[in-house]
Short mmCIF file of C-alpha atoms in Angstrom, two decimals:
data_model
loop_
_atom_site.label_atom_id
_atom_site.label_comp_id
_atom_site.label_asym_id
_atom_site.label_seq_id
_atom_site.Cartn_x
_atom_site.Cartn_y
_atom_site.Cartn_z
CA MET D 1 5.57 20.75 -23.44
CA PHE D 2 6.73 22.22 -20.47
CA ASN D 3 9.66 21.01 -18.61
CA LEU D 4 9.20 21.47 -15.22
CA THR D 5 10.05 19.08 -12.24
CA PRO D 6 7.67 17.83 -9.88
CA LYS D 7 9.58 20.57 -7.18
CA GLN D 8 9.11 23.27 -9.61
CA GLN D 9 5.44 22.27 -10.29
CA ASP D 10 4.90 23.00 -6.62
CA GLU D 11 7.20 26.23 -6.17
CA ILE D 12 5.38 27.70 -9.09
CA GLY D 13 2.34 27.55 -7.63
CA LEU D 14 1.19 24.99 -10.35
CA SER D 15 0.30 21.86 -7.93
CA PHE D 16 -1.85 24.45 -5.93
CA ILE D 17 -3.96 25.44 -8.84
CA LEU D 18 -4.52 21.70 -9.54
CA ARG D 19 -5.52 21.27 -6.34
CA ARG D 20 -7.87 23.70 -6.33
CA LEU D 21 -9.54 22.19 -9.41
CA GLN D 22 -11.85 19.64 -7.83
CA PRO D 23 -13.22 18.10 -10.53
CA ALA D 24 -17.03 16.16 -10.10
CA THR D 25 -17.00 13.21 -11.54
CA PRO D 26 -14.18 10.29 -11.97
CA TYR D 27 -14.13 11.05 -15.82
CA GLY D 28 -13.28 14.56 -15.07
CA ILE D 29 -10.80 13.85 -12.84
CA GLU D 30 -8.94 11.40 -15.22
CA LYS D 31 -8.90 14.66 -17.49
CA ALA D 32 -7.31 16.70 -15.05
CA LYS D 33 -4.41 14.00 -13.88
CA LYS D 34 -3.82 13.88 -17.79
CA ILE D 35 -3.98 17.53 -18.24
CA ALA D 36 -1.60 18.24 -21.12
CA PRO D 37 -0.57 21.31 -22.86
CA LEU D 38 -3.04 22.70 -26.07
CA THR D 39 -2.89 23.69 -29.61
CA THR D 40 -3.85 27.26 -30.37
CA GLU D 41 -6.84 25.89 -31.81
CA GLU D 42 -7.84 23.76 -28.97
CA ALA D 43 -6.82 26.32 -26.46
CA GLU D 44 -9.40 28.97 -28.14
CA ILE D 45 -12.17 26.63 -28.09
CA CYS D 46 -11.47 25.52 -24.13
CA PHE D 47 -11.59 29.27 -23.35
CA ASN D 48 -14.92 29.85 -25.50
CA ASN D 49 -16.10 26.83 -23.10
CA ILE D 50 -15.07 28.31 -19.93
CA GLN D 51 -16.55 31.61 -20.90
CA THR D 52 -19.94 30.16 -21.80
CA VAL D 53 -20.10 28.47 -18.68
CA GLY D 54 -19.12 31.36 -16.52
CA TRP D 55 -22.37 33.07 -17.59
CA VAL D 56 -25.14 29.98 -17.16
CA PRO D 57 -26.04 28.94 -13.76
CA VAL D 58 -25.24 25.53 -13.36
CA PRO D 59 -26.03 24.35 -9.74
CA ASP D 60 -28.11 21.41 -10.93
CA LEU D 61 -25.98 20.26 -13.40
CA THR D 62 -23.07 20.08 -11.01
CA THR D 63 -25.05 18.23 -8.48
CA THR D 64 -25.76 15.69 -11.50
CA LEU D 65 -22.31 15.56 -12.63
CA ALA D 66 -21.76 14.72 -8.77
CA HIS D 67 -23.62 11.26 -9.15
CA PHE D 68 -21.64 9.68 -11.85
CA LYS D 69 -19.48 6.43 -10.82
CA ASN D 70 -16.69 5.01 -12.88
CA ILE D 71 -17.76 2.25 -15.01
CA ARG D 72 -15.07 2.38 -17.59
CA GLY D 73 -13.98 -1.09 -16.27
CA CYS D 74 -17.38 -2.41 -16.66
CA ILE D 75 -17.34 -0.98 -20.50
CA GLU D 76 -14.10 -2.14 -21.31
CA LYS D 77 -15.18 -5.99 -19.68
CA ALA D 78 -18.27 -5.95 -21.69
CA LYS D 79 -16.56 -6.14 -25.01
CA SER D 80 -15.46 -9.64 -24.44
CA LEU D 81 -17.18 -10.92 -21.55
CA PRO D 82 -20.82 -10.74 -19.64
CA LEU D 83 -21.31 -8.46 -16.69
CA ASN D 84 -22.02 -9.69 -13.41
CA GLU D 85 -25.25 -8.37 -11.76
CA VAL D 86 -23.52 -5.63 -10.26
CA GLU D 87 -21.58 -4.45 -12.85
CA LEU D 88 -25.21 -4.35 -14.26
CA PHE D 89 -26.38 -2.60 -11.63
CA GLU D 90 -23.64 0.08 -11.86
CA VAL D 91 -24.09 0.69 -15.82
CA LYS D 92 -27.58 1.18 -15.09
CA GLY D 93 -26.70 4.25 -12.65
CA PHE D 94 -24.65 5.55 -14.94
CA LEU D 95 -27.47 5.49 -17.88
CA LEU D 96 -29.96 6.61 -15.14
CA THR D 97 -27.78 9.92 -14.19
CA LEU D 98 -27.17 10.32 -17.77
CA GLU D 99 -30.78 10.82 -18.51
CA ARG D 100 -30.54 13.49 -15.58
CA LEU D 101 -28.26 15.00 -17.12
CA LEU D 102 -29.83 15.69 -20.56
CA ALA D 103 -32.81 16.80 -18.74
CA THR D 104 -31.18 19.55 -17.24
CA GLU D 105 -30.23 23.18 -18.69
CA ILE D 106 -26.57 22.17 -20.24
CA PRO D 107 -24.83 25.31 -21.99
CA HIS D 108 -23.91 24.94 -25.63
CA LEU D 109 -20.03 24.15 -25.71
CA GLN D 110 -17.78 23.91 -28.38
CA GLY D 111 -16.76 19.84 -29.09
CA ILE D 112 -18.89 18.32 -26.14
CA THR D 113 -22.15 16.76 -26.82
CA LEU D 114 -23.82 14.29 -25.11
CA ILE D 115 -25.59 11.14 -26.71
CA PRO D 116 -28.91 9.79 -25.41
CA MET D 117 -29.17 6.45 -24.44
CA GLY D 118 -32.80 5.76 -23.99
CA ASP D 119 -32.27 2.45 -25.64
CA ALA D 120 -29.59 1.28 -23.70
CA LEU D 121 -31.62 2.21 -20.46
CA ASN D 122 -34.55 0.32 -21.64
CA ILE D 123 -32.53 -3.22 -21.89
CA LEU D 124 -32.01 -2.79 -18.24
CA ASP D 125 -35.30 -1.21 -17.26
CA PRO D 126 -37.96 -2.80 -19.56
CA GLN D 127 -40.49 -1.79 -17.19
CA ASN D 128 -39.60 2.06 -17.67
CA GLN D 129 -39.78 2.79 -13.95
CA ARG D 130 -36.43 4.85 -14.01
CA LEU D 131 -35.60 3.50 -10.71
CA ALA D 132 -32.29 2.67 -9.49
CA PRO D 133 -32.55 -0.79 -8.27
CA PHE D 134 -31.29 -3.51 -10.34
CA SER D 135 -32.31 -7.43 -10.16
CA LEU D 136 -31.80 -10.16 -12.75
CA GLN D 137 -35.57 -11.17 -14.54
CA SER D 138 -36.85 -13.79 -16.82
CA PRO D 139 -39.82 -15.74 -16.97
CA VAL D 140 -37.80 -18.47 -16.30
CA LEU D 141 -36.40 -17.17 -13.47
CA ALA D 142 -39.46 -16.32 -12.29
CA GLU D 143 -40.76 -19.81 -12.04
CA LEU D 144 -37.31 -20.75 -10.58
CA ARG D 145 -37.34 -18.62 -7.68
CA LYS D 146 -41.22 -19.71 -6.71
CA GLU D 147 -40.25 -23.06 -6.69
CA LYS D 148 -37.38 -22.55 -4.77
CA ASN D 149 -39.01 -20.75 -2.19
CA ARG D 150 -41.86 -23.61 -2.37
CA LEU D 151 -39.19 -26.34 -1.62
CA GLU D 152 -37.39 -23.97 1.09
CA ALA D 153 -40.73 -23.78 2.95
CA GLN D 154 -40.96 -27.78 3.14
CA ASN D 155 -37.07 -27.77 3.90
CA LEU D 156 -36.84 -29.91 0.95
CA MET D 157 -33.43 -28.91 0.57
CA GLU D 158 -31.94 -31.43 -1.39
CA GLN D 159 -34.50 -30.83 -4.55
CA ARG D 160 -33.79 -27.31 -3.68
CA ALA D 161 -30.07 -27.24 -4.02
CA LYS D 162 -30.87 -28.59 -7.69
CA ILE D 163 -33.14 -25.74 -8.12
CA VAL D 164 -30.41 -23.01 -7.20
CA ALA D 165 -27.74 -24.67 -9.59
CA ALA D 166 -30.52 -24.30 -12.55
CA GLU D 167 -31.24 -20.59 -11.17
CA ASP D 168 -27.47 -19.95 -11.32
CA ALA D 169 -27.40 -21.25 -14.72
CA GLU D 170 -30.32 -18.90 -15.79
CA GLU D 171 -29.11 -16.12 -14.40
CA ARG D 172 -25.81 -16.23 -16.24
CA GLN D 173 -27.40 -16.63 -19.37
CA VAL D 174 -30.15 -13.40 -18.41
CA MET D 175 -26.36 -11.58 -17.77
CA GLU D 176 -24.76 -12.86 -21.23
CA GLY D 177 -28.19 -11.52 -22.96
CA LEU D 178 -28.18 -8.28 -21.28
CA THR D 179 -24.47 -7.79 -21.94
CA ASP D 180 -24.76 -8.49 -25.90
CA ALA D 181 -27.77 -6.19 -26.23
CA LEU D 182 -25.77 -3.51 -24.40
CA ARG D 183 -22.71 -4.13 -26.78
CA PRO D 184 -23.68 -2.12 -29.79
CA HIS D 185 -23.89 0.97 -27.59
CA ILE D 186 -20.70 0.66 -26.08
CA PRO D 187 -19.14 3.29 -28.85
CA ALA D 188 -21.79 5.69 -27.04
CA PHE D 189 -20.94 4.89 -23.60
CA LEU D 190 -17.16 5.56 -24.14
CA HIS D 191 -18.00 8.74 -26.37
CA ASN D 192 -20.29 10.21 -23.42
CA MET D 193 -17.52 9.50 -20.68
CA GLU D 194 -15.06 11.44 -22.77
CA ALA D 195 -17.81 14.27 -22.72
CA ILE D 196 -18.84 14.22 -19.36
CA GLY D 197 -15.14 14.59 -18.33
CA ASN D 198 -14.63 17.53 -20.49
CA LEU D 199 -17.61 19.12 -19.80
CA ASP D 200 -16.98 18.41 -16.00
CA LEU D 201 -13.40 19.75 -16.43
CA THR D 202 -14.50 22.76 -18.06
CA MET D 203 -16.79 23.60 -15.02
CA ALA D 204 -14.07 23.02 -13.05
CA LYS D 205 -11.87 25.65 -14.87
CA ALA D 206 -15.13 28.19 -14.91
CA ARG D 207 -15.12 27.76 -11.04
CA LEU D 208 -11.66 28.16 -10.32
CA ALA D 209 -11.57 31.49 -12.73
CA LYS D 210 -14.63 32.80 -10.52
CA ASP D 211 -13.60 32.10 -7.28
CA LEU D 212 -9.51 33.26 -7.82
CA GLY D 213 -10.10 36.11 -10.35
CA ALA D 214 -8.60 34.94 -13.35
CA VAL D 215 -9.46 36.34 -16.79
CA ARG D 216 -9.22 35.04 -20.41
CA PRO D 217 -5.88 35.30 -22.05
CA THR D 218 -5.73 36.79 -25.40
CA ILE D 219 -3.01 33.91 -28.10
CA GLY D 220 -0.51 36.68 -29.13
CA ASN D 221 2.92 36.68 -30.60
CA ALA D 222 4.43 38.17 -27.73
CA VAL D 223 4.14 37.92 -23.72
CA ALA D 224 2.33 41.07 -21.99
CA LEU D 225 0.72 40.57 -18.76
CA THR D 226 -0.90 43.61 -16.64
CA GLU D 227 -1.16 43.33 -12.65
CA MET D 228 -0.42 39.38 -13.25
CA ALA D 229 -0.97 37.84 -9.75
CA ASN D 230 0.03 33.94 -8.23
CA PRO D 231 -2.71 32.41 -6.37
CA TYR D 232 -0.31 30.24 -4.23
CA PHE D 233 2.27 33.30 -3.24
CA THR D 234 -0.87 35.26 -2.32
CA ASP D 235 -2.06 32.88 0.06
CA ASN D 236 1.12 31.71 1.79
CA LEU D 237 1.84 35.51 2.41
CA ALA D 238 -1.92 36.04 3.50
CA GLN D 239 -0.94 33.52 6.14
CA LYS D 240 1.81 36.01 6.97
CA GLY D 241 -0.26 39.13 7.00
CA LYS D 242 1.18 40.34 4.19
CA VAL D 243 0.00 41.26 0.47
CA PHE D 244 1.08 40.05 -2.82
CA THR D 245 2.37 42.47 -5.49
CA LYS D 246 1.14 42.56 -8.55
CA ILE D 247 3.36 42.30 -11.37
CA SER D 248 3.11 43.58 -14.91
CA MET D 249 5.33 42.80 -17.87
CA ASP D 250 5.99 42.65 -21.27
CA MET D 251 8.20 40.24 -22.69
CA PRO D 252 9.09 40.69 -26.47
CA GLU D 253 11.05 38.10 -28.38
CA GLY D 254 14.70 38.34 -27.48
CA ILE D 255 15.41 38.34 -23.48
CA THR D 256 13.79 40.32 -20.85
CA VAL D 257 16.59 40.96 -17.82
CA ILE D 258 14.83 41.49 -14.22
CA THR D 259 17.39 43.09 -12.53
CA GLY D 260 17.66 44.22 -8.41
CA ALA D 261 19.27 42.79 -5.42
CA ASN D 262 18.58 39.75 -3.50
CA MET D 263 15.50 39.37 -1.24
CA GLY D 264 13.99 41.75 -4.09
CA GLY D 265 11.03 39.57 -5.30
CA LYS D 266 13.11 38.39 -8.38
CA SER D 267 12.33 34.83 -8.07
CA MET D 268 8.75 35.58 -7.50
CA ALA D 269 8.04 37.28 -10.40
CA ILE D 270 9.99 34.62 -12.45
CA LYS D 271 7.77 32.11 -11.38
CA THR D 272 4.25 33.76 -11.38
CA ALA D 273 5.18 34.81 -15.38
CA VAL D 274 6.13 31.01 -15.97
CA LEU D 275 3.08 29.48 -13.97
CA ASN D 276 0.66 32.11 -15.87
CA ILE D 277 2.05 30.98 -18.96
CA VAL D 278 1.80 27.42 -18.14
CA LEU D 279 -1.58 27.75 -17.33
CA CYS D 280 -2.67 29.64 -20.48
CA GLN D 281 -0.99 26.14 -22.40
CA LEU D 282 -2.85 23.60 -20.38
CA GLY D 283 -6.86 25.99 -21.22
CA PHE D 284 -6.96 27.87 -17.84
CA PHE D 285 -7.70 31.64 -17.51
CA VAL D 286 -4.67 33.27 -15.88
CA PHE D 287 -4.19 35.67 -13.10
CA ALA D 288 -3.95 39.10 -14.05
CA LYS D 289 -5.83 41.73 -15.14
CA THR D 290 -4.95 41.57 -18.95
CA ALA D 291 -3.18 38.81 -20.57
CA GLN D 292 -1.48 38.18 -24.33
CA ILE D 293 0.62 34.73 -24.12
CA PRO D 294 1.73 32.69 -27.14
CA MET D 295 0.94 29.01 -27.34
CA PHE D 296 4.60 28.04 -26.91
CA ASP D 297 5.98 24.67 -28.04
CA HIS D 298 8.32 24.36 -25.13
CA ILE D 299 8.43 25.38 -21.89
CA HIS D 300 11.64 25.45 -19.82
CA LEU D 301 12.10 27.07 -15.90
CA ILE D 302 15.83 27.09 -14.76
CA ALA D 303 16.14 27.87 -10.89
CA ASP D 304 17.80 25.92 -8.20
CA ASP D 305 16.48 22.71 -7.69
CA ALA D 306 17.35 19.56 -5.92
CA GLN D 307 16.94 17.12 -8.67
CA SER D 308 20.72 18.35 -9.48
CA ALA D 309 21.74 16.81 -6.11
CA GLN D 310 19.82 13.41 -6.95
CA GLU D 311 21.48 13.45 -10.10
CA GLY D 312 24.63 13.43 -8.66
CA LEU D 313 25.42 17.32 -10.13
CA SER D 314 25.93 20.18 -8.24
CA THR D 315 23.72 23.20 -8.63
CA PHE D 316 25.89 24.88 -11.06
CA GLY D 317 26.76 21.44 -13.15
CA GLY D 318 22.94 21.11 -13.00
CA GLU D 319 21.69 24.02 -14.18
CA ILE D 320 24.35 24.29 -16.81
CA ALA D 321 23.03 20.67 -18.03
CA ARG D 322 19.29 22.29 -18.24
CA ILE D 323 20.41 25.27 -19.78
CA ASN D 324 21.90 22.84 -22.46
CA THR D 325 18.72 21.00 -22.82
CA ALA D 326 16.88 24.35 -23.24
CA ILE D 327 18.96 25.44 -25.93
CA SER D 328 18.88 22.25 -27.75
CA ALA D 329 14.87 22.85 -28.00
CA LEU D 330 15.19 26.82 -29.46
CA ASN D 331 14.90 25.61 -33.41
CA LYS D 332 12.03 22.95 -32.38
CA GLY D 333 9.25 25.40 -32.02
CA LEU D 334 8.79 28.41 -30.49
CA THR D 335 10.34 28.63 -26.66
CA PHE D 336 9.67 30.22 -23.88
CA LEU D 337 12.77 30.03 -21.11
CA ALA D 338 13.02 31.59 -17.35
CA VAL D 339 16.65 31.49 -15.95
CA ASP D 340 16.16 32.40 -12.44
CA GLU D 341 19.81 33.88 -11.18
CA PRO D 342 21.73 31.96 -13.77
CA ALA D 343 25.47 30.95 -12.34
CA ARG D 344 24.92 31.98 -8.95
CA GLY D 345 26.75 28.61 -7.94
CA THR D 346 30.20 29.92 -9.32
CA ASN D 347 32.52 32.51 -8.52
CA PRO D 348 31.37 36.24 -9.49
CA ALA D 349 33.94 37.06 -12.49
CA GLU D 350 33.01 34.00 -14.12
CA ALA D 351 29.54 34.00 -13.48
CA THR D 352 29.29 37.88 -14.81
CA ALA D 353 30.85 36.29 -17.99
CA ILE D 354 28.60 33.26 -18.20
CA VAL D 355 25.44 35.68 -17.93
CA GLN D 356 26.67 38.02 -20.41
CA GLY D 357 27.26 35.46 -22.93
CA LEU D 358 23.81 33.53 -22.14
CA THR D 359 22.15 36.94 -22.36
CA SER D 360 23.90 37.65 -25.67
CA TYR D 361 23.06 34.57 -27.26
CA LEU D 362 19.37 34.50 -26.16
CA SER D 363 18.72 37.92 -27.50
CA ARG D 364 19.50 36.96 -30.92
CA GLN D 365 16.81 33.49 -30.89
CA ASN D 366 13.65 32.74 -31.96
CA ALA D 367 12.50 32.60 -28.47
CA VAL D 368 11.04 34.72 -25.49
CA SER D 369 13.30 34.09 -22.73
CA LEU D 370 13.29 35.85 -19.20
CA ILE D 371 16.33 35.97 -16.74
CA SER D 372 16.77 37.44 -13.50
CA THR D 373 20.25 38.68 -12.12
CA HIS D 374 21.94 40.69 -9.72
CA TYR D 375 25.30 40.62 -11.53
CA ASP D 376 26.75 43.96 -13.04
CA ARG D 377 26.95 44.88 -17.03
CA ILE D 378 23.99 42.25 -17.94
CA THR D 379 21.50 44.39 -19.03
CA PRO D 380 23.38 45.97 -22.54
CA TYR D 381 22.94 42.48 -23.83
CA ALA D 382 18.87 42.43 -23.17
CA THR D 383 16.02 43.14 -25.26
CA ALA D 384 14.08 44.58 -22.35
CA HIS D 385 15.05 45.40 -18.57
CA TYR D 386 12.93 45.92 -15.61
CA ARG D 387 13.91 46.30 -12.17
CA VAL D 388 12.49 45.55 -9.02
CA ALA D 389 11.87 48.62 -6.86
CA GLY D 390 13.54 47.61 -3.54
CA LEU D 391 13.46 49.42 -0.39
CA SER D 392 10.89 51.85 -0.25
CA GLU D 393 11.68 55.45 1.80
CA THR D 394 9.75 53.53 4.40
CA GLY D 395 12.02 50.92 4.64
CA ASN D 396 9.83 48.08 3.29
CA MET D 397 10.06 46.13 0.56
CA ASP D 398 8.43 47.12 -2.51
CA TYR D 399 8.67 44.19 -4.72
CA THR D 400 6.93 46.26 -8.28
CA LEU D 401 8.94 45.96 -11.41
CA HIS D 402 9.49 49.00 -13.35
CA PRO D 403 10.49 49.19 -16.88
CA ALA D 404 14.70 50.42 -17.17
CA GLY D 405 16.43 51.43 -19.65
CA ILE D 406 19.04 48.85 -20.95
CA ASP D 407 21.86 50.83 -19.33
CA ASP D 408 20.63 51.56 -16.28
CA PRO D 409 22.39 50.15 -13.58
CA ILE D 410 21.41 47.58 -11.14
CA PRO D 411 19.97 48.92 -7.64
CA ARG D 412 22.35 48.44 -5.37
CA ASN D 413 20.82 48.23 -1.58
CA ALA D 414 22.01 44.65 0.23
CA LEU D 415 23.41 46.93 3.06
CA ASP D 416 20.17 48.27 3.66
CA ILE D 417 18.58 44.55 3.67
CA CYS D 418 21.08 43.93 5.90
CA LYS D 419 19.93 46.41 8.23
CA LYS D 420 16.69 45.90 7.84
CA MET D 421 16.77 42.25 8.59
CA GLY D 422 18.75 43.28 12.06
CA LEU D 423 22.40 42.06 11.04
CA ASP D 424 25.00 42.64 13.94
CA GLU D 425 25.99 46.11 13.89
CA GLU D 426 29.69 45.25 14.40
CA LEU D 427 29.64 42.92 11.52
CA LEU D 428 27.70 45.65 9.35
CA SER D 429 30.29 48.25 9.99
CA THR D 430 32.90 45.75 9.14
CA ILE D 431 31.35 45.21 5.74
CA GLN D 432 30.85 49.02 5.40
CA ALA D 433 34.42 49.26 5.89
CA ARG D 434 35.67 47.17 3.03
CA MET D 435 33.27 48.00 0.80
CA ALA D 436 34.72 52.11 1.08
CA GLN D 437 38.38 50.31 0.54
CA ASN D 438 37.12 48.23 -2.74
CA HIS D 439 35.76 51.68 -4.07
#
């Protein structure tokens, strides 16, 4: 499971990805709304299926899927009650679409099989016309309708009313009979709805991977992501005429620390890593050149979040509560924990000690942790260290992550950023003078 608030799902780009998914059927939409983390075996099957779909041209298949309507309510009702004429029409439409689907070239996918239902369709289409219109038919109904029309033509409305009542009773019997005949096919209906949903969702994932350039992740024991991207950030930056800097990181068991000045891209790097790790757990291809990711039992992101205020906590208090929740999960399965700029809501002296203690503690746990900070003396407690490049010689921000030594100092270019942002020159001079005095 992953413990992300709705706001965090928006901020890392997960909501953006799920909106882009766009399954074609109501059954695929149901699956997408209930999407949940997979086991390792389920994920491998899912990745195999996405890969298979990616190699097969499926325009006819996509067109056919788009004609399915949601008849789940009809099938549930049919378990105990007769269906009415409109509901029987919808069921017939489903069966006709299923027959067309089975006549198309469907790629062989693991765990996704469709059951032919020609016998069920014959119940609603005894003349084997295979056309969409549907009406209730029986020899008795035919005679009653003929008589009703005769009486109406002779304006014998009192006798006609009796025939209409008899016609209604006969229609109810026909509907009951058709529902009774369909009832043994209910398991096949339910199976096919499930299979159609899985097929549709798989195809939607494959389209998304192709459209946005995602790759199949390898399920491994550590996190290793090369040239990782985030479509949400890429899209936002493109609207401003900017380009997303791709990120490469290896995160072994223990704790990986990202250091750099504020505005250096640390938060973006953490959210991009979390997005891709979460996507892997949900059976998506990921946005990287290469990716190795374990299947985690728990995923936590601890970052500045408005949820703390809603719970009556300060930012710092909410952060500590979430850290405590994450720590309690460490012995309940493999955990990925990402913490963006912890302890920013308290004074620097205490904050440094808190981050040192957190880093030291997490380095000894059976978990993969990622933390960003601009505080000093943190990296000696880390398992791995990355440093944001920061301001380049041209004066532009370089968000590339570079592997750094455990003892390498944290970059100090806050004043350079102040200059680049056009901070008032008198104020900047005053800050520089204070820094010189402090050193």
